Amino acid sequence: MSVPTSSAQWSTRLGFILAAAGSAIGLGAIWKFPYWAGANGGAAFILPYILFTFTAGVVLVMAELALGRSGRGSAVEAMRRAGGRGFVWCGGMAVLTSFLILSYYAVVGGWCAAYLAEALMGEAASQDPEVLKMRFGELVSGRNIAWLFAFLAAVCLTAVFGVHRGIERLSTCLMPIFFLLMVGLAAYSLLLPGSEAELAYLFQFSWSTVTPQAILNAMGFTFFSLSLGAGVLVTYGAYVNKSTRLPSAAMWVAILALQAAILAGLVIMPAVFAYGLEPDAGPGLVFITLPMIFAQLSGGSIVAVIFYFCLFVAALTSAISLLEVAVAFLQNECRFSRRAAVFLCFAALFILGSVSALSFGPWNDCLIFGRSIFDFLDYVCTNFLMTINGLAVAFVVGWKAWPKAMKELSTCSPENGVVTKGTLSAIGFGLRWLAPLMVLASCWQGLEA
Ligand code: PFF
């Protein structure tokens, strides 16, 4: 099997961490987290989310990275090398999962691009909820496909430039800007009257608000938000050089992902409270509730541009990571050139994505097991495919190839420190017992939802 060429390598540790964080920080952090936290009792959701991120979540990130770096190829190659021929199908399933996720993720990415364009033209905000609902409805049932095309074109264009010149450069440039802007937005939002109520809601923990459902939801969210179970971190891991210490890199990715989600909560919630709106408004929070708030803020049109820019960047960097799984597969297993692989993916994703996009408009009465095509794909990917992949990684790395994985996890250049035996045992324990438990529980939560 072919091995990635030397050009397919991250040039710096920081570049790799920012690219992986860019994958983790996506629509999940900015779009889903605030309304999930709102709907699940604030702190009762956030604290378990933090706990799961730094236990089972981070060890699965380490496992995927180790699997990728020792495989030095696509997700399929990584599974073949670590688990043997019998596990090749798991790698194939990871490729399929990332591809399917990207097909519908790009639809929402297109909405983000559309709202950014409207904000730039000064048209995103309005005080009238009916106007906002109508505008959102028009977008998702009409111009959807054109925006899907534009979003996929941006994703594929970055991918054509390659791992270092495309993905790494873009992430290194955009992620620091993203964080700076989000901190600025959060500071602005916290200065609004009534933000104390929001801080209390988000961070004042009380046992009475904890429900089993909130805990299960937090598990599911942790899994999705760290980009686990879709071969992304396995693929990104293959481009990491041997001098990088994987456990600490994984820790950084988890810290950045968590920070982004909390920042998004701090940006959105005070504004929602200040204007007396409901924090559990659902997916419409970002596209319908927020524009109403922007219309009432002083400097609201600039705030809207900054907010939708951040949302767009988050969606773009995650989508790029999802595409890389299929591109690496086509390059390594089918010997495609990078350009041909990206082009083929673009065409296939546009066709499949259009089907999801149409499920908001003309095809909205075409239901599969009672769900629209978009919802059905999301349901199958997050509840079954990602779960099975997550379990396969935990099994292969934690049980089947643990000695090899231990070596990979402790490999780094001496100046980057050492990974102690205690750390390795803790990772091993987390991977064998905690991670499968979290994955299964999050699957159960999804099935009940
Ligand atoms: N972590 C991304 C988000 O929170 O939006 C979504 C995601 C990206 C999930 C990549 C899975 C994945 F492989």
XYZ file of N, CA and C in Angstrom, residues 11-233:
669
model
N 3.453 20.783 9.006
C 4.822 21.291 9.115
C 5.179 21.646 10.553
N 4.183 21.997 11.361
C 4.486 22.288 12.770
C 3.440 21.630 13.666
N 3.818 21.486 14.939
C 2.897 20.903 15.909
C 1.698 21.827 16.078
N 1.973 23.134 16.107
C 0.881 24.094 16.272
C -0.102 24.007 15.102
N 0.466 23.891 13.890
C -0.386 23.793 12.710
C -1.309 22.589 12.812
N -0.744 21.472 13.273
C -1.561 20.262 13.420
C -2.641 20.460 14.486
N -2.254 21.029 15.635
C -3.236 21.205 16.719
C -4.364 22.137 16.256
N -4.003 23.194 15.537
C -5.047 24.120 15.081
C -5.960 23.473 14.034
N -5.366 22.631 13.173
C -6.194 21.950 12.174
C -7.151 20.973 12.865
N -6.628 20.222 13.848
C -7.497 19.262 14.558
C -8.545 20.007 15.385
N -8.136 21.131 15.993
C -9.113 21.919 16.752
C -10.153 22.503 15.792
N -9.691 22.884 14.601
C -10.621 23.414 13.597
C -11.663 22.370 13.225
N -11.242 21.115 13.203
C -12.190 20.047 12.911
C -13.202 19.911 14.050
N -12.676 19.919 15.274
C -13.554 19.728 16.430
C -14.525 20.907 16.594
N -13.994 22.112 16.421
C -14.841 23.301 16.620
C -15.636 23.532 15.345
N -16.908 23.230 15.424
C -17.713 23.368 14.210
C -19.104 23.830 14.565
N -20.041 23.411 13.748
C -21.427 23.791 14.005
C -21.876 23.252 15.363
N -21.250 22.129 15.767
C -21.588 21.544 17.068
C -21.369 22.557 18.181
N -20.185 23.180 18.192
C -19.853 24.104 19.281
C -20.721 25.357 19.238
N -20.918 25.921 18.058
C -21.565 27.238 18.024
C -23.068 27.153 17.806
N -23.486 26.164 17.054
C -24.901 26.086 16.725
C -25.645 25.204 17.732
N -25.027 24.015 17.988
C -25.727 23.029 18.817
C -25.543 23.294 20.313
N -24.285 23.591 20.710
C -23.994 23.674 22.145
C -24.889 24.668 22.883
N -25.016 25.929 22.402
C -25.826 26.864 23.186
C -27.268 26.390 23.379
N -27.888 25.822 22.321
C -29.284 25.439 22.554
C -29.420 24.110 23.286
N -28.431 23.251 23.166
C -28.463 22.013 23.966
C -28.240 22.335 25.434
N -27.285 23.241 25.692
C -27.047 23.639 27.084
C -28.316 24.297 27.614
N -28.941 25.129 26.764
C -30.176 25.803 27.170
C -31.282 24.804 27.492
N -31.418 23.797 26.626
C -32.522 22.856 26.788
C -32.270 21.823 27.882
N -30.986 21.645 28.282
C -30.678 20.590 29.255
C -30.286 21.126 30.626
N -30.714 22.330 30.937
C -30.506 22.833 32.294
C -29.168 23.514 32.524
N -28.528 24.032 31.493
C -27.300 24.823 31.670
C -26.167 24.016 32.280
N -25.836 24.356 33.549
C -24.690 23.711 34.203
C -24.861 22.196 34.305
N -26.093 21.728 34.391
C -26.345 20.288 34.502
C -25.892 19.560 33.242
N -25.764 20.293 32.159
C -25.271 19.709 30.912
C -23.772 20.007 30.753
N -23.385 21.225 31.131
C -22.003 21.668 30.865
C -20.985 20.903 31.715
N -21.305 20.686 32.994
C -20.323 19.997 33.826
C -20.072 18.553 33.372
N -21.129 17.765 33.111
C -20.837 16.420 32.574
C -20.090 16.486 31.251
N -20.415 17.481 30.425
C -19.705 17.622 29.142
C -18.204 17.838 29.374
N -17.867 18.686 30.347
C -16.446 18.926 30.647
C -15.806 17.624 31.146
N -16.533 16.946 32.024
C -16.007 15.700 32.592
C -15.755 14.653 31.496
N -16.727 14.470 30.604
C -16.562 13.460 29.548
C -15.466 13.853 28.565
N -15.346 15.169 28.334
C -14.308 15.610 27.396
C -12.936 15.200 27.903
N -12.700 15.398 29.213
C -11.357 15.134 29.731
C -11.151 13.705 30.234
N -12.122 12.853 30.033
C -11.911 11.439 30.401
C -12.002 10.608 29.115
N -13.171 10.056 28.868
C -13.316 9.168 27.711
C -13.044 9.903 26.398
N -13.475 11.155 26.293
C -13.327 11.890 25.036
C -11.873 12.039 24.640
N -11.078 12.540 25.574
C -9.684 12.820 25.207
C -8.897 11.524 24.944
N -9.225 10.437 25.645
C -8.478 9.205 25.359
C -8.844 8.652 23.976
N -10.089 8.875 23.562
C -10.445 8.435 22.201
C -9.741 9.290 21.143
N -9.566 10.574 21.454
C -8.804 11.430 20.528
C -7.378 10.874 20.412
N -6.771 10.555 21.554
C -5.408 9.995 21.540
C -5.368 8.699 20.733
N -6.379 7.843 20.966
C -6.403 6.547 20.282
C -6.486 6.735 18.771
N -7.353 7.645 18.313
C -7.492 7.840 16.859
C -6.193 8.400 16.272
N -5.574 9.330 17.005
C -4.327 9.905 16.491
C -3.218 8.846 16.424
N -3.146 8.019 17.479
C -2.111 6.976 17.500
C -2.345 5.967 16.373
N -3.591 5.621 16.187
C -3.958 4.674 15.118
C -3.522 5.241 13.761
N -3.795 6.511 13.569
C -3.446 7.154 12.304
C -1.949 7.250 12.111
N -1.241 7.689 13.165
C 0.198 7.886 12.975
C 0.922 6.560 12.758
N 0.459 5.488 13.428
C 1.150 4.224 13.190
C 0.743 3.627 11.849
N -0.445 3.971 11.346
C -0.874 3.444 10.045
C -0.261 4.202 8.874
N -0.041 5.491 9.054
C 0.546 6.360 8.033
C -0.115 6.244 6.665
N -1.424 6.108 6.681
C -2.150 6.072 5.405
C -3.573 6.550 5.642
N -4.515 5.973 4.914
C -5.913 6.350 5.128
C -6.459 5.631 6.364
N -7.718 5.905 6.702
C -8.345 5.228 7.844
C -8.382 3.713 7.611
N -8.543 3.321 6.343
C -8.591 1.890 6.010
C -7.227 1.241 6.288
N -6.187 1.905 5.832
C -4.830 1.389 6.032
C -4.498 1.303 7.530
N -4.926 2.311 8.273
C -4.643 2.340 9.714
C -5.298 1.147 10.401
N -6.553 0.865 10.032
C -7.254 -0.270 10.637
C -6.614 -1.586 10.200
N -6.201 -1.638 8.948
C -5.579 -2.869 8.445
C -4.299 -3.162 9.225
N -3.497 -2.124 9.434
C -2.218 -2.345 10.115
C -2.393 -2.672 11.593
N -3.364 -1.993 12.234
C -3.503 -2.211 13.685
C -4.368 -3.429 14.006
N -5.429 -3.619 13.240
C -6.385 -4.668 13.612
C -6.296 -5.918 12.743
N -5.578 -5.806 11.620
C -5.520 -6.940 10.698
C -6.626 -6.845 9.665
N -6.607 -7.800 8.725
C -7.556 -7.747 7.591
C -9.015 -7.694 8.043
N -9.288 -8.361 9.168
C -10.664 -8.445 9.668
C -11.253 -7.092 10.036
N -10.402 -6.095 10.212
C -10.921 -4.787 10.635
C -10.908 -3.737 9.522
N -10.540 -4.189 8.318
C -10.497 -3.234 7.208
C -11.858 -2.583 6.998
N -12.921 -3.384 7.159
C -14.264 -2.831 6.933
C -14.574 -1.674 7.877
N -13.960 -1.692 9.087
C -14.191 -0.574 10.026
C -13.606 0.707 9.442
N -12.428 0.578 8.834
C -11.826 1.757 8.197
C -12.712 2.244 7.065
N -13.232 1.288 6.274
C -14.112 1.651 5.155
C -15.369 2.342 5.669
N -15.853 1.864 6.811
C -17.061 2.464 7.347
C -16.791 3.890 7.833
N -15.576 4.117 8.350
C -15.231 5.482 8.786
C -15.230 6.427 7.581
N -14.712 5.924 6.441
C -14.690 6.757 5.231
C -16.129 7.082 4.810
N -16.966 6.053 4.807
C -18.371 6.256 4.424
C -19.054 7.247 5.385
N -18.776 7.085 6.683
C -19.413 7.952 7.689
C -19.058 9.416 7.455
N -17.762 9.680 7.282
C -17.351 11.085 7.120
C -17.964 11.665 5.849
N -18.056 10.824 4.821
C -18.616 11.283 3.552
C -20.104 11.635 3.703
N -20.827 10.751 4.373
C -22.263 11.007 4.567
C -22.480 12.235 5.452
N -21.668 12.339 6.524
C -21.835 13.503 7.415
C -21.598 14.780 6.603
N -20.520 14.766 5.814
C -20.199 15.985 5.062
C -21.327 16.365 4.102
N -22.001 15.352 3.542
C -23.051 15.674 2.564
C -24.152 16.532 3.189
N -24.513 16.278 4.447
C -25.575 17.130 5.031
C -25.010 18.284 5.848
N -23.791 18.094 6.382
C -23.135 19.177 7.132
C -22.925 20.384 6.208
N -22.587 20.071 4.944
C -22.335 21.146 3.977
C -23.603 21.948 3.669
N -24.756 21.305 3.845
C -26.013 22.040 3.616
C -26.120 23.173 4.649
N -25.844 22.822 5.922
C -25.901 23.858 6.974
C -24.742 24.849 6.787
N -23.580 24.318 6.329
C -22.450 25.213 6.007
C -22.879 26.257 4.985
N -23.685 25.825 4.021
C -24.193 26.753 3.006
C -25.083 27.832 3.630
N -25.900 27.442 4.605
C -26.739 28.454 5.298
C -25.844 29.483 5.980
N -24.754 28.979 6.603
C -23.845 29.909 7.315
C -23.257 30.901 6.312
N -22.857 30.374 5.141
C -22.284 31.254 4.113
C -23.342 32.273 3.676
N -24.580 31.826 3.523
C -25.648 32.725 3.085
C -25.883 33.829 4.117
N -25.889 33.456 5.400
C -26.111 34.468 6.442
C -24.930 35.424 6.542
N -23.719 34.894 6.301
C -22.549 35.792 6.307
C -22.682 36.809 5.177
N -23.096 36.332 4.004
C -23.260 37.248 2.869
C -24.331 38.301 3.181
N -25.435 37.856 3.791
C -26.498 38.819 4.136
C -26.006 39.823 5.167
N -25.226 39.317 6.146
C -24.709 40.225 7.181
C -23.778 41.257 6.542
N -22.968 40.803 5.585
C -22.041 41.734 4.919
C -22.808 42.809 4.144
N -23.972 42.443 3.660
C -24.771 43.434 2.928
C -25.688 44.222 3.874
N -25.514 43.942 5.181
C -26.307 44.665 6.184
C -27.755 44.220 6.244
N -28.027 42.995 5.779
C -29.431 42.569 5.710
C -29.784 41.424 6.651
N -28.829 41.025 7.522
C -29.112 39.830 8.344
C -30.097 40.128 9.464
N -30.046 41.345 10.006
C -30.838 41.624 11.203
C -32.226 42.157 10.870
N -33.170 41.845 11.743
C -34.515 42.419 11.613
C -35.208 42.280 12.970
N -36.079 43.229 13.294
C -36.776 43.164 14.582
C -38.006 42.270 14.484
N -38.405 41.963 13.263
C -39.676 41.271 13.076
C -39.473 39.754 12.964
N -39.940 38.979 13.973
C -39.704 37.522 13.925
C -40.332 36.868 12.696
N -41.465 37.425 12.227
C -42.121 36.798 11.069
C -41.251 36.941 9.811
N -40.639 38.131 9.675
C -39.743 38.364 8.526
C -38.562 37.390 8.593
N -38.019 37.234 9.794
C -36.848 36.362 9.953
C -37.196 34.908 9.660
N -38.362 34.482 10.135
C -38.780 33.098 9.875
C -38.981 32.884 8.383
N -39.572 33.890 7.761
C -39.837 33.758 6.326
C -38.521 33.699 5.544
N -37.581 34.545 5.960
C -36.295 34.584 5.253
C -35.550 33.241 5.395
N -35.595 32.711 6.622
C -34.939 31.414 6.846
C -35.632 30.325 6.025
N -36.961 30.375 6.033
C -37.744 29.397 5.268
C -37.425 29.481 3.784
N -37.314 30.692 3.289
C -36.998 30.872 1.859
C -35.626 30.306 1.521
N -34.688 30.553 2.448
C -33.324 30.057 2.198
C -33.311 28.534 2.145
N -33.885 27.902 3.189
C -33.753 26.445 3.249
C -34.608 25.726 2.207
N -35.607 26.408 1.677
C -36.406 25.699 0.677
C -36.128 26.189 -0.746
N -35.276 27.181 -0.902
C -35.047 27.706 -2.245
C -33.585 27.770 -2.637
N -32.883 28.771 -2.095
C -31.498 29.011 -2.532
C -30.489 28.035 -1.922
N -31.014 27.130 -1.122
C -30.210 26.093 -0.470
C -29.108 25.483 -1.328
N -29.490 25.065 -2.537
C -28.573 24.273 -3.367
C -27.437 25.136 -3.902
N -27.752 26.381 -4.247
C -26.678 27.256 -4.732
C -25.664 27.494 -3.619
N -26.143 27.664 -2.398
C -25.214 27.884 -1.282
C -24.448 26.618 -0.928
N -25.095 25.476 -1.112
C -24.392 24.204 -0.900
C -23.222 24.106 -1.880
N -23.495 24.462 -3.132
C -22.453 24.416 -4.164
C -21.292 25.336 -3.774
N -21.620 26.559 -3.356
C -20.576 27.529 -3.012
C -19.752 27.034 -1.824
N -20.435 26.490 -0.833
C -19.721 26.031 0.364
C -18.794 24.861 0.017
N -19.326 23.890 -0.741
C -18.501 22.740 -1.125
C -17.319 23.185 -1.973
N -17.541 24.204 -2.812
C -16.442 24.693 -3.658
C -15.325 25.249 -2.775
N -15.691 25.985 -1.721
C -14.669 26.549 -0.822
C -13.911 25.417 -0.109
N -14.645 24.399 0.324
C -14.020 23.268 1.027
C -13.046 22.551 0.088
N -13.512 22.280 -1.129
C -12.698 21.497 -2.063
C -11.492 22.297 -2.554
N -11.679 23.587 -2.720
C -10.557 24.415 -3.159
C -9.422 24.348 -2.130
N -9.778 24.425 -0.860
C -8.742 24.331 0.183
C -8.065 22.969 0.119
N -8.873 21.928 -0.057
C -8.320 20.567 -0.052
C -7.356 20.352 -1.215
N -7.638 20.978 -2.363
C -6.765 20.793 -3.535
C -5.342 21.252 -3.226
N -5.220 22.281 -2.402
C -3.882 22.783 -2.084
C -3.076 21.840 -1.198
N -3.721 20.845 -0.641
C -2.983 19.833 0.108
C -3.008 20.070 1.606
N -2.372 19.120 2.307
C -2.434 19.121 3.766
C -1.719 20.342 4.348
N -0.512 20.561 3.895
C 0.249 21.663 4.474
C -0.166 23.017 3.895
N -0.179 23.111 2.554
C -0.440 24.424 1.941
C -1.921 24.806 1.985
N -2.789 23.814 2.070
C -4.218 24.112 2.120
C -4.761 24.108 3.544
N -4.881 22.902 4.113
C -5.569 22.770 5.407
C -4.803 23.475 6.531
N -3.497 23.188 6.612
C -2.730 23.740 7.742
C -2.653 25.264 7.664
N -2.374 25.775 6.474
C -2.260 27.238 6.345
C -3.572 27.929 6.673
N -4.650 27.377 6.147
C -5.955 28.001 6.402
C -6.284 27.977 7.908
N -6.036 26.816 8.542
C -6.358 26.706 9.973
C -5.464 27.632 10.796
N -4.174 27.694 10.444
C -3.256 28.531 11.215
C -3.644 30.000 11.090
N -4.201 30.339 9.943
C -4.581 31.730 9.740
C -5.950 32.016 10.391
N -6.907 31.121 10.196
C -8.271 31.434 10.638
C -8.563 31.147 12.115
N -7.955 30.100 12.673
C -8.359 29.724 14.040
C -7.995 30.792 15.082
N -6.781 31.382 15.027
C -6.515 32.454 16.006
C -7.480 33.630 15.830
N -7.798 33.977 14.572
C -8.755 35.076 14.345
C -10.111 34.694 14.951
N -10.493 33.446 14.711
C -11.765 32.952 15.249
C -11.819 33.146 16.771
N -10.740 32.722 17.464
C -10.749 32.822 18.929
C -10.795 34.275 19.387
N -10.003 35.117 18.730
C -9.989 36.538 19.113
C -11.385 37.153 18.961
N -12.005 36.881 17.820
C -13.329 37.454 17.578
C -14.360 36.917 18.571
N -14.259 35.630 18.873
C -15.232 35.047 19.818
C -15.056 35.652 21.214
N -13.795 35.871 21.622
C -13.565 36.491 22.938
C -14.164 37.897 22.928
N -13.949 38.636 21.840
C -14.501 39.989 21.724
C -16.024 39.964 21.796
N -16.626 39.018 21.072
C -18.100 38.921 21.080
C -18.619 38.568 22.472
N -17.908 37.640 23.144
C -18.351 37.224 24.485
C -18.264 38.410 25.447
N -17.170 39.191 25.345
C -17.015 40.350 26.229
C -18.156 41.337 25.978
N -18.464 41.554 24.725
C -19.546 42.486 24.367
C -20.875 41.973 24.929
N -21.103 40.701 24.741
C -22.359 40.105 25.176
C -22.508 40.175 26.698
N -21.373 39.967 27.395
C -21.434 39.979 28.864
C -21.690 41.377 29.418
N -21.438 42.396 28.611
C -21.693 43.759 29.078
C -23.174 44.139 28.966
N -23.934 43.282 28.303
C -25.374 43.588 28.162
C -26.070 43.430 29.505
N -27.127 44.222 29.742
C -27.812 44.088 31.028
C -28.418 42.688 31.169
N -28.351 42.146 32.382
C -28.990 40.847 32.630
C -28.056 39.666 32.408
N -26.771 39.955 32.122
C -25.891 38.823 31.821
C -25.600 37.986 33.067
N -25.828 38.582 34.269
C -25.569 37.792 35.493
C -26.485 36.563 35.522
N -27.721 36.770 35.075
C -28.684 35.662 35.097
C -28.171 34.535 34.205
N -27.583 34.935 33.095
C -27.091 33.942 32.154
C -25.902 33.183 32.722
N -24.997 33.944 33.385
C -23.828 33.286 33.968
C -24.272 32.291 35.019
N -25.250 32.682 35.798
C -25.759 31.779 36.833
C -26.362 30.542 36.173
N -27.099 30.772 35.086
C -27.753 29.645 34.399
C -26.717 28.658 33.858
N -25.643 29.231 33.280
C -24.652 28.353 32.654
C -23.749 27.658 33.667
N -23.430 28.370 34.774
C -22.374 27.823 35.635
C -22.784 27.482 37.064
N -24.011 27.871 37.461
C -24.392 27.536 38.834
C -24.956 26.127 38.852
N -24.171 25.243 39.454
C -24.551 23.838 39.404
C -25.458 23.487 40.580
N -26.514 22.773 40.283
C -27.309 22.263 41.405
C -27.765 20.850 41.031
N -27.637 19.941 42.004
C -27.944 18.531 41.721
C -29.386 18.356 41.251
N -30.259 19.287 41.729
C -31.675 19.096 41.408
C -31.946 19.223 39.910
N -31.029 19.918 39.186
C -31.295 20.091 37.753
C -30.689 18.965 36.905
N -29.911 18.087 37.560
C -29.272 17.011 36.785
C -30.284 15.916 36.480
N -30.403 15.571 35.214
C -31.286 14.459 34.854
C -30.461 13.445 34.061
N -30.878 12.182 34.082
C -30.131 11.190 33.285
C -30.070 11.621 31.823
N -31.159 12.240 31.336
C -31.181 12.652 29.931
C -30.100 13.694 29.638
N -29.933 14.651 30.597
C -28.918 15.696 30.390
C -27.529 15.061 30.328
N -27.300 14.044 31.164
C -25.981 13.395 31.179
C -25.745 12.636 29.871
N -26.767 11.917 29.419
C -26.626 11.186 28.159
C -26.415 12.151 26.995
N -27.159 13.253 27.012
C -26.985 14.238 25.944
C -25.573 14.805 25.951
N -25.039 15.017 27.158
C -23.680 15.550 27.258
C -22.678 14.559 26.669
N -22.915 13.259 26.886
C -22.016 12.236 26.311
C -22.062 12.290 24.790
N -23.264 12.328 24.253
C -23.425 12.361 22.798
C -22.778 13.599 22.212
N -22.958 14.714 22.906
C -22.389 15.958 22.392
C -20.861 15.909 22.421
N -20.292 15.354 23.496
C -18.827 15.260 23.611
C -18.265 14.490 22.413
N -18.906 13.393 22.111
C -18.439 12.528 21.031
C -18.451 13.265 19.695
N -19.564 13.940 19.421
C -19.693 14.668 18.150
C -18.736 15.845 18.114
N -18.638 16.546 19.245
C -17.865 17.788 19.219
C -16.367 17.512 19.092
N -15.903 16.342 19.508
C -14.469 16.062 19.346
C -14.156 15.399 18.006
N -15.128 15.360 17.122
C -14.941 14.762 15.776
C -14.507 13.307 15.858
N -15.102 12.571 16.798
C -14.706 11.160 16.946
C -15.578 10.261 16.069
N -15.054 9.087 15.761
C -15.878 8.070 15.108
C -16.136 8.266 13.631
N -15.365 9.159 12.979
C -15.580 9.333 11.538
C -14.259 9.274 10.773
N -13.220 8.813 11.419
C -11.933 8.649 10.725
C -11.147 9.943 10.534
N -11.691 11.064 11.012
C -11.016 12.347 10.790
C -9.681 12.413 11.537
N -9.717 12.080 12.822
C -8.475 12.199 13.600
C -7.489 11.098 13.228
